[in-house]
Short mmCIF file of C-alpha atoms and ligand atoms in Angstrom, two decimals:
data_model
loop_
_atom_site.label_atom_id
_atom_site.label_comp_id
_atom_site.label_asym_id
_atom_site.label_seq_id
_atom_site.Cartn_x
_atom_site.Cartn_y
_atom_site.Cartn_z
CA MET A 27 -14.87 20.43 -4.50
CA ASP A 28 -18.23 21.30 -3.89
CA GLN A 29 -20.37 19.52 -1.17
CA ARG A 30 -22.58 17.78 -3.66
CA ASP A 31 -19.41 16.19 -4.99
CA ASP A 32 -17.89 15.54 -1.76
CA LEU A 33 -21.11 13.73 -0.33
CA THR A 34 -21.59 11.71 -3.69
CA ASP A 35 -17.84 10.81 -3.64
CA GLU A 36 -18.30 9.49 0.13
CA ALA A 37 -21.48 7.52 -0.67
CA THR A 38 -20.20 5.91 -3.64
CA TYR A 39 -17.28 4.88 -1.98
CA ASP A 40 -19.14 3.81 1.50
CA ARG A 41 -21.09 1.49 -0.59
CA VAL A 42 -17.88 -0.06 -2.20
CA ARG A 43 -15.99 -0.47 0.95
CA LEU A 44 -18.52 -1.42 3.43
CA GLY A 45 -20.38 -4.04 1.49
CA ARG A 46 -23.66 -4.73 2.26
CA ARG A 47 -23.44 -6.68 5.43
CA THR A 48 -21.58 -3.99 7.23
CA PHE A 49 -23.47 -1.44 5.64
CA LEU A 50 -26.82 -3.01 7.45
CA ARG A 51 -24.83 -3.38 10.40
CA LEU A 52 -23.77 0.38 10.64
CA ALA A 53 -26.96 1.48 9.66
CA THR A 54 -28.83 -0.25 12.50
CA LEU A 55 -26.63 1.96 14.85
CA THR A 56 -27.86 4.93 13.53
CA THR A 57 -31.22 6.83 14.50
CA ALA A 58 -32.97 6.92 10.90
CA SER A 59 -32.18 6.35 7.47
CA ILE A 60 -33.37 9.37 5.64
CA PRO A 61 -33.35 9.83 1.54
CA LEU A 62 -30.80 12.55 0.54
CA SER A 63 -32.58 14.45 -1.96
CA ALA A 64 -30.53 17.74 -1.29
CA PRO A 65 -27.33 19.25 0.51
CA LEU A 66 -27.80 19.90 3.92
CA TRP A 67 -28.06 23.74 3.40
CA THR A 68 -29.05 25.72 0.38
CA ALA A 69 -26.89 28.77 1.04
CA THR A 70 -26.27 30.78 -2.43
CA ALA A 71 -24.42 33.73 -2.76
CA ASP A 72 -26.97 36.10 -1.56
CA GLU A 73 -28.92 33.85 0.78
CA ALA A 74 -28.26 32.40 4.08
CA PRO A 75 -24.75 32.34 5.58
CA GLY A 76 -22.24 29.68 4.18
CA PRO A 77 -21.12 26.49 6.34
CA ILE A 78 -18.35 28.55 7.81
CA VAL A 79 -18.89 32.07 9.61
CA LYS A 80 -15.83 33.92 9.63
CA PRO A 81 -13.97 35.61 6.46
CA LEU A 82 -12.01 33.29 4.28
CA PRO A 83 -10.03 35.48 2.31
CA GLU A 84 -8.10 33.79 -0.70
CA ASP A 85 -4.46 34.94 0.59
CA LYS A 86 -5.14 32.88 3.80
CA PHE A 87 -7.48 29.84 2.98
CA ILE A 88 -8.24 27.18 0.14
CA VAL A 89 -11.81 26.39 0.76
CA HIS A 90 -13.05 22.59 0.13
CA GLY A 91 -16.70 22.69 0.40
CA THR A 92 -17.77 22.83 4.13
CA ASN A 93 -14.06 23.06 5.06
CA ALA A 94 -11.32 25.55 4.68
CA GLU A 95 -7.28 24.74 5.00
CA THR A 96 -4.72 27.39 6.16
CA ARG A 97 -2.55 28.57 3.19
CA TRP A 98 0.91 27.81 4.50
CA GLU A 99 2.43 30.93 3.16
CA ALA A 100 -0.13 32.64 5.63
CA LEU A 101 1.92 31.45 8.72
CA ALA A 102 5.29 33.04 7.27
CA GLY A 103 6.37 35.46 10.38
CA VAL A 104 3.73 33.98 12.69
CA GLY A 105 4.76 32.49 15.72
CA ASP A 106 3.71 29.19 17.30
CA LEU A 107 0.14 30.15 17.65
CA VAL A 108 -2.09 30.12 14.74
CA PRO A 109 -4.54 33.30 14.93
CA ALA A 110 -8.12 32.25 14.46
CA ASP A 111 -8.22 34.51 11.40
CA ARG A 112 -6.20 31.77 9.54
CA PHE A 113 -6.94 28.29 11.59
CA PHE A 114 -8.16 25.82 9.26
CA VAL A 115 -11.99 24.93 9.72
CA ARG A 116 -13.22 21.30 9.43
CA ASN A 117 -16.85 21.11 9.37
CA HIS A 118 -19.15 18.17 8.74
CA THR A 119 -21.90 20.30 7.96
CA LEU A 120 -21.66 23.86 9.09
CA THR A 121 -20.85 26.09 12.03
CA PRO A 122 -24.42 26.57 14.18
CA SER A 123 -25.17 29.73 15.89
CA LEU A 124 -25.44 28.75 19.60
CA SER A 125 -26.43 31.28 22.62
CA ALA A 126 -23.91 30.91 25.72
CA ASP A 127 -26.69 31.84 27.79
CA THR A 128 -29.01 28.89 26.75
CA TRP A 129 -26.25 26.53 26.15
CA ARG A 130 -25.96 23.37 28.54
CA LEU A 131 -23.61 20.47 29.18
CA ARG A 132 -25.65 17.67 29.50
CA LEU A 133 -23.63 14.30 31.02
CA SER A 134 -25.64 10.83 31.46
CA GLY A 135 -25.03 7.17 31.49
CA SER A 136 -24.14 4.06 33.03
CA GLY A 137 -20.62 5.37 33.90
CA LEU A 138 -22.06 8.12 36.46
CA ARG A 139 -23.41 7.34 40.06
CA GLY A 140 -27.12 7.07 39.84
CA ALA A 141 -27.06 6.31 36.19
CA PRO A 142 -28.59 9.79 34.97
CA THR A 143 -30.69 9.27 32.02
CA ALA A 144 -30.36 11.49 28.52
CA GLY A 145 -33.79 12.69 29.51
CA ASN A 146 -32.81 13.61 33.14
CA PRO A 147 -28.93 14.55 32.74
CA VAL A 148 -26.26 16.22 35.19
CA GLU A 149 -26.15 19.92 33.53
CA PHE A 150 -23.49 22.83 33.64
CA THR A 151 -24.09 25.97 32.37
CA TYR A 152 -21.50 28.14 30.60
CA GLN A 153 -21.08 30.24 33.84
CA ASP A 154 -20.91 26.95 35.72
CA LEU A 155 -17.53 26.26 33.78
CA LEU A 156 -16.22 29.63 33.89
CA ASP A 157 -16.68 29.15 37.83
CA LEU A 158 -14.64 25.77 37.86
CA PRO A 159 -11.01 26.06 38.12
CA ALA A 160 -9.28 26.57 34.73
CA GLU A 161 -6.26 25.40 32.83
CA THR A 162 -4.53 26.72 29.65
CA VAL A 163 -2.60 24.55 27.40
CA THR A 164 -1.14 25.02 24.11
CA ALA A 165 -2.36 22.21 21.76
CA ARG A 166 -2.17 21.43 18.24
CA ILE A 167 -5.24 20.37 16.26
CA GLU A 168 -4.95 18.11 13.20
CA CYS A 169 -7.24 16.63 10.92
CA ALA A 170 -6.78 13.06 10.39
CA GLY A 171 -7.04 13.89 6.74
CA ASN A 172 -4.50 16.59 6.48
CA GLY A 173 -1.87 15.67 3.57
CA ARG A 174 -4.71 13.35 1.94
CA GLY A 175 -4.46 15.13 -1.53
CA PHE A 176 -0.91 14.11 -1.75
CA PHE A 177 -2.10 10.28 -2.27
CA THR A 178 -3.22 11.28 -5.25
CA SER A 179 -0.96 14.17 -6.54
CA GLN A 180 2.20 12.20 -5.30
CA GLN A 181 1.24 8.67 -5.23
CA GLY A 182 -1.13 8.43 -7.90
CA GLN A 183 -3.50 6.58 -5.65
CA THR A 184 -7.39 7.35 -5.33
CA VAL A 185 -8.96 7.99 -1.89
CA SER A 186 -12.09 9.44 -0.56
CA GLY A 187 -12.50 12.68 1.54
CA THR A 188 -11.37 16.20 1.43
CA PRO A 189 -8.31 16.54 -0.89
CA TRP A 190 -6.24 18.61 1.76
CA ARG A 191 -2.57 19.68 1.09
CA LEU A 192 -0.98 20.31 4.53
CA GLY A 193 -3.08 23.11 6.11
CA ALA A 194 -5.44 21.05 8.18
CA VAL A 195 -3.52 21.76 11.02
CA GLY A 196 -2.94 24.31 13.68
CA VAL A 197 -1.66 25.31 17.23
CA ALA A 198 -3.43 27.59 19.40
CA ARG A 199 -3.83 28.44 23.35
CA TRP A 200 -6.55 26.96 24.79
CA ARG A 201 -8.00 27.69 28.05
CA GLY A 202 -10.70 25.89 29.76
CA VAL A 203 -11.77 23.09 32.40
CA PRO A 204 -10.14 19.61 32.46
CA LEU A 205 -12.77 17.06 31.29
CA SER A 206 -11.55 15.04 34.51
CA THR A 207 -13.12 18.12 36.57
CA VAL A 208 -16.31 17.98 34.88
CA LEU A 209 -16.42 14.36 35.02
CA GLU A 210 -15.55 14.03 38.93
CA ARG A 211 -18.20 16.80 39.54
CA ALA A 212 -20.85 14.84 37.34
CA GLY A 213 -20.48 11.95 39.64
CA LEU A 214 -17.96 9.36 37.58
CA ARG A 215 -18.13 5.95 38.64
CA ARG A 216 -14.84 3.82 38.58
CA ALA A 217 -16.48 1.48 36.28
CA ALA A 218 -16.59 3.97 33.54
CA VAL A 219 -14.55 2.95 30.45
CA ASP A 220 -15.84 5.33 27.70
CA VAL A 221 -17.02 8.73 27.26
CA LEU A 222 -19.05 9.75 23.96
CA PRO A 223 -18.89 13.64 23.45
CA GLN A 224 -21.35 14.76 20.91
CA GLY A 225 -21.62 17.96 19.00
CA LEU A 226 -24.80 20.28 18.63
CA ASP A 227 -24.09 20.78 14.75
CA PRO A 228 -26.71 19.29 12.34
CA ASP A 229 -27.07 15.47 11.83
CA TYR A 230 -24.19 14.46 9.63
CA VAL A 231 -25.88 12.78 6.19
CA THR A 232 -23.63 11.11 3.70
CA GLY A 233 -24.54 8.22 1.23
CA GLY A 234 -28.33 8.67 1.91
CA VAL A 235 -27.80 7.53 5.66
CA ASN A 236 -28.16 10.06 8.58
CA LEU A 237 -25.37 9.31 10.62
CA GLY A 238 -26.78 11.36 13.57
CA PRO A 239 -24.71 13.94 15.56
CA VAL A 240 -21.15 14.13 14.99
CA ARG A 241 -19.71 12.01 18.07
CA ARG A 242 -16.90 9.73 18.86
CA PRO A 243 -16.00 7.60 21.86
CA LEU A 244 -13.03 8.58 23.98
CA PRO A 245 -11.58 6.19 26.41
CA ILE A 246 -11.75 7.04 30.16
CA ARG A 247 -8.04 7.01 30.17
CA LYS A 248 -7.33 9.61 27.72
CA ALA A 249 -10.27 11.75 28.89
CA LEU A 250 -8.90 11.87 32.54
CA LYS A 251 -5.32 12.55 31.35
CA ASP A 252 -5.12 15.78 29.26
CA VAL A 253 -8.36 16.59 27.52
CA LEU A 254 -9.70 20.25 27.94
CA VAL A 255 -13.45 21.29 27.67
CA ALA A 256 -12.23 24.76 26.42
CA TYR A 257 -14.21 27.95 26.07
CA GLU A 258 -11.02 30.21 25.12
CA MET A 259 -8.86 30.09 21.88
CA ASN A 260 -5.96 32.45 22.12
CA GLY A 261 -7.20 34.29 24.94
CA GLU A 262 -10.58 35.08 23.24
CA PRO A 263 -13.82 33.23 23.89
CA LEU A 264 -13.80 30.37 21.34
CA PRO A 265 -14.73 31.58 17.70
CA PRO A 266 -18.04 30.10 16.28
CA ASP A 267 -16.18 28.03 13.89
CA HIS A 268 -14.01 26.80 16.44
CA GLY A 269 -16.53 25.19 18.83
CA PHE A 270 -18.33 28.49 20.45
CA PRO A 271 -19.40 27.91 23.15
CA VAL A 272 -17.41 25.22 24.27
CA ARG A 273 -15.53 22.55 22.58
CA LEU A 274 -13.21 19.52 23.63
CA VAL A 275 -9.16 19.87 22.98
CA VAL A 276 -7.80 16.38 22.66
CA PRO A 277 -4.12 16.85 22.50
CA ASP A 278 -2.00 14.58 19.95
CA TRP A 279 -5.17 12.61 18.93
CA ILE A 280 -6.66 13.13 15.37
CA GLY A 281 -8.75 16.37 15.19
CA ILE A 282 -12.18 14.28 14.93
CA ALA A 283 -11.66 13.57 18.89
CA SER A 284 -11.75 17.45 19.42
CA ILE A 285 -15.45 17.37 19.19
CA LYS A 286 -16.82 21.43 18.72
CA TRP A 287 -20.08 22.71 19.95
CA LEU A 288 -19.91 20.17 22.97
CA GLY A 289 -23.68 19.60 23.92
CA ARG A 290 -23.57 16.08 25.53
CA ILE A 291 -21.32 13.60 27.09
CA GLU A 292 -22.60 9.85 27.53
CA VAL A 293 -20.59 8.05 30.16
CA SER A 294 -20.64 4.25 30.01
CA ASP A 295 -19.31 1.33 31.73
CA THR A 296 -19.35 -0.38 28.63
CA PRO A 297 -17.60 0.30 25.31
CA LEU A 298 -19.12 2.77 22.94
CA VAL A 299 -19.28 2.90 19.19
CA SER A 300 -20.12 5.68 16.76
CA PRO A 301 -19.75 5.71 12.95
CA TRP A 302 -16.94 7.97 13.30
CA ASN A 303 -14.86 5.07 14.97
CA THR A 304 -16.23 2.11 12.79
CA GLN A 305 -16.95 3.46 9.68
CA PHE A 306 -14.52 6.55 9.67
CA TYR A 307 -11.47 7.34 11.13
CA ARG A 308 -10.15 3.55 10.53
CA PHE A 309 -7.45 2.21 8.03
CA PHE A 310 -9.34 0.11 5.38
CA GLY A 311 -7.88 -1.55 2.20
CA PRO A 312 -5.62 -4.25 1.08
CA ASP A 313 -3.13 -4.08 3.88
CA TYR A 314 -5.95 -3.80 6.95
CA PRO A 315 -8.20 -6.55 8.28
CA SER A 316 -11.68 -6.40 6.59
CA ASP A 317 -13.21 -4.56 9.35
CA GLY A 318 -10.26 -1.88 9.26
CA GLU A 319 -7.94 -0.71 12.06
CA LEU A 320 -8.66 2.18 14.11
CA LEU A 321 -6.23 5.07 13.78
CA GLY A 322 -3.45 6.16 16.19
CA PRO A 323 -1.99 9.34 17.02
CA GLN A 324 -1.09 11.54 14.56
CA ASN A 325 2.15 11.18 12.44
CA THR A 326 5.34 13.13 11.91
CA LYS A 327 4.77 15.77 9.13
CA SER A 328 6.88 19.12 7.65
CA ALA A 329 5.50 21.86 5.53
CA PHE A 330 7.28 25.02 4.18
CA GLU A 331 5.80 28.33 4.65
CA LEU A 332 5.69 29.02 1.05
CA PRO A 333 3.02 29.32 -1.69
CA TRP A 334 2.50 26.28 -3.60
CA ASN A 335 4.31 26.84 -7.03
CA GLY A 336 5.68 30.06 -5.37
CA THR A 337 8.43 32.01 -6.98
CA LEU A 338 11.71 32.98 -6.03
CA ALA A 339 14.49 34.99 -7.16
CA ALA A 340 17.71 33.60 -8.26
CA GLY A 341 20.89 34.71 -7.22
CA ARG A 342 19.58 35.88 -3.93
CA THR A 343 19.95 34.03 -0.43
CA HIS A 344 16.45 33.05 0.69
CA HIS A 345 15.50 32.10 4.14
CA LEU A 346 13.16 28.74 3.60
CA HIS A 347 11.06 28.64 6.58
CA GLY A 348 8.76 25.60 7.70
CA ARG A 349 7.28 23.77 10.66
CA SER A 350 7.35 20.04 11.80
CA TRP A 351 5.13 18.09 14.19
CA SER A 352 4.17 14.95 15.28
CA GLY A 353 1.59 13.22 17.64
CA THR A 354 4.08 11.17 19.31
CA GLY A 355 6.53 13.43 20.52
CA GLY A 356 8.44 16.80 19.89
CA ILE A 357 10.79 17.10 16.96
CA ARG A 358 14.18 16.13 17.06
CA LYS A 359 15.73 17.09 14.02
CA VAL A 360 14.53 18.09 10.53
CA ASP A 361 16.75 17.91 7.18
CA VAL A 362 15.66 20.03 3.95
CA SER A 363 16.69 18.97 0.27
CA THR A 364 16.41 21.65 -2.15
CA ASP A 365 17.79 19.25 -5.26
CA ASP A 366 14.97 16.62 -5.21
CA GLY A 367 16.37 14.57 -2.28
CA HIS A 368 20.03 14.28 -3.33
CA SER A 369 21.41 16.48 -0.59
CA TRP A 370 20.05 17.13 2.72
CA HIS A 371 20.78 19.90 5.09
CA ARG A 372 19.96 20.09 8.85
CA ALA A 373 17.62 22.90 9.46
CA ILE A 374 18.09 25.57 12.16
CA PRO A 375 15.25 25.36 14.80
CA HIS A 376 13.56 28.51 15.78
CA GLY A 377 11.39 29.18 19.02
CA ASN A 378 10.64 26.25 21.94
CA GLY A 379 8.82 23.87 19.84
CA SER A 380 5.78 24.41 21.75
CA GLY A 381 2.94 22.79 19.60
CA TRP A 382 5.48 22.44 16.58
CA GLN A 383 8.75 22.93 15.77
CA ARG A 384 9.80 26.25 13.33
CA TRP A 385 12.82 26.06 11.50
CA SER A 386 14.47 27.54 8.80
CA LEU A 387 17.13 26.88 6.06
CA PRO A 388 19.04 29.48 4.04
CA TRP A 389 18.89 28.89 0.12
CA ARG A 390 20.98 30.79 -2.59
CA PRO A 391 19.60 29.19 -5.98
CA THR A 392 21.76 30.13 -8.85
CA ALA A 393 19.91 28.94 -11.79
CA PRO A 394 16.53 29.91 -12.94
CA GLY A 395 14.18 26.70 -13.05
CA THR A 396 11.56 24.38 -11.37
CA TYR A 397 12.72 22.90 -8.34
CA THR A 398 10.89 20.63 -5.65
CA LEU A 399 11.68 21.29 -2.08
CA ARG A 400 11.43 18.60 0.61
CA ALA A 401 11.65 18.75 4.37
CA ARG A 402 11.77 15.28 6.56
CA ALA A 403 11.50 15.44 10.29
CA VAL A 404 12.28 12.87 13.11
CA ASP A 405 10.39 12.96 16.38
CA ARG A 406 11.78 12.35 19.89
CA THR A 407 10.54 8.71 19.44
CA GLY A 408 12.40 7.87 16.39
CA ALA A 409 9.30 8.45 14.09
CA ALA A 410 10.57 9.58 10.46
CA GLN A 411 8.80 10.77 7.47
CA PRO A 412 8.84 7.83 4.92
CA GLY A 413 9.02 8.11 1.21
CA ILE A 414 5.57 6.86 0.65
CA ALA A 415 2.69 6.93 2.77
CA PRO A 416 0.99 3.60 3.35
CA PHE A 417 -2.26 3.43 1.38
CA ASN A 418 -5.79 3.50 2.93
CA THR A 419 -8.81 3.86 1.26
CA GLN A 420 -9.98 6.86 2.91
CA GLY A 421 -6.20 8.60 2.74
CA TYR A 422 -5.90 9.10 6.58
CA LEU A 423 -2.29 9.94 8.06
CA PHE A 424 -0.48 11.38 4.92
CA GLY A 425 3.22 11.21 6.61
CA ALA A 426 5.46 10.88 3.86
CA VAL A 427 7.86 13.76 2.70
CA VAL A 428 5.64 15.95 0.46
CA GLY A 429 7.72 17.63 -2.63
CA HIS A 430 7.02 21.25 -2.69
CA PRO A 431 7.31 22.71 -6.21
CA VAL A 432 9.01 26.71 -6.61
CA THR A 433 9.99 28.41 -9.54
CA VAL A 434 13.47 30.27 -9.44
CA SER A 435 13.29 33.06 -11.63
CA ALA A 436 16.00 35.23 -13.38
CA GLY A 437 17.26 37.50 -10.50
CA ARG A 438 17.65 41.28 -11.52
N1 LIG B 507 -19.24 18.61 16.31
C1 LIG B 507 -18.03 18.78 15.65
N2 LIG B 507 -17.02 18.49 16.09
C2 LIG B 507 -16.08 18.51 15.24
C3 LIG B 507 -15.96 18.49 13.76
C4 LIG B 507 -17.43 18.62 13.46
O1 LIG B 507 -17.90 18.88 12.04
N3 LIG B 507 -18.31 18.71 14.15
N4 LIG B 507 -14.93 18.09 13.27
C5 LIG B 507 -14.00 17.67 13.48
C6 LIG B 507 -12.81 17.56 13.06
S1 LIG B 507 -12.68 16.00 11.70
C7 LIG B 507 -11.70 18.08 12.85
S2 LIG B 507 -10.08 17.98 12.28
C8 LIG B 507 -11.52 19.24 13.95
C9 LIG B 507 -11.21 20.38 13.15
O2 LIG B 507 -11.30 21.69 14.38
P1 LIG B 507 -11.29 22.86 13.84
O3 LIG B 507 -12.84 23.27 12.72
O4 LIG B 507 -11.42 24.06 15.01
O5 LIG B 507 -10.06 23.41 13.01
O6 LIG B 507 -12.65 19.39 14.81
C10 LIG B 507 -13.54 18.04 15.08
N5 LIG B 507 -14.91 18.60 15.79
MO1 LIG B 508 -10.68 15.85 10.64
#
């Protein structure tokens, strides 16, 4: 899908869903309304760079407009950590070109001592961050819309947004400074309730409305618990597409919480809102209140490290590899079915479950034909994958068991 279609879909959809009253209320929260006459950038084949800087080879990525998802077969034989050359990218607009030398993190707001203003903020340079005590964590980042395409292809429902399969998720080793350290150094007051991290990428324009910079409130509880102000990914400086020079990493929360190209943090003693917690990342639909319901943590999902519609030879033993993960706890067990869900077999776990649980199951198909593979996981809290994902208009948190088609060809 190209970006123009994406914006058009969202625009149409936004008007339908929000209705006029909500639309006006939300519009007043934004800085300006500008008419949308053209896409945000005008890259053509031989012109300016595209929305994503790194190479997107066809064997590793499926491109969706400004976004690119990892092909699951590109994770075959890869350990828990997803290398940056195949880590998915979710860009509302485009990857900005930023310099670590001139970059500043600016903090302001009523939740800091002296209530520094946006015009006279507390500042950190890149070097300031490098000089603070560092921590390293393995964490998964997953888009709330991961699996969205299956609302349509598997459940026949119409939803708005990027029709990801299951590749909008990745695990990496992140190094940086705990957000709690940065907030304490900036003069955090006990009265602070919310922080609002904000990206330095271009403003997000959708449905003819400029929603301003990508930003989403984070309650102070989570901000102080396990959030990292990260400057390294898998032992290297953050790649441009993943937030260089500095991003947030918010473990187990939906991907939008992990703001890339972090430039500002507002710290407030009153609750904060942005379109990213009022208009997006809420469940809307017949089963939800009219002003929606905010998304919780990521749910349980599973995927096979196999090409979609791939081919396997009959009469041979194949080791079906895959991974399962959940935002509410480690994975307790995974069952796999190769016969359309009639029988299930316990998968063999691999690795130490860091970020996600790798697993495999041997399978020796005898007859050529088309097959549907299924994997279903249960996490330590008992959160299992249902047969059908609850419908919501923006297609968030598709956690149902996914049927993965493969063809078994006559062996030699
Ligand atoms: N500034 C900024 N931060 C952002 C985004 C963005 O477009 N701009 N996208 C968010 C979303 S929706 C997701 S899922 C993750 C994706 O992180 P990745 O591109 O490093 O995989 O980044 C989040 N942080
Ligand atoms: Mo996302």
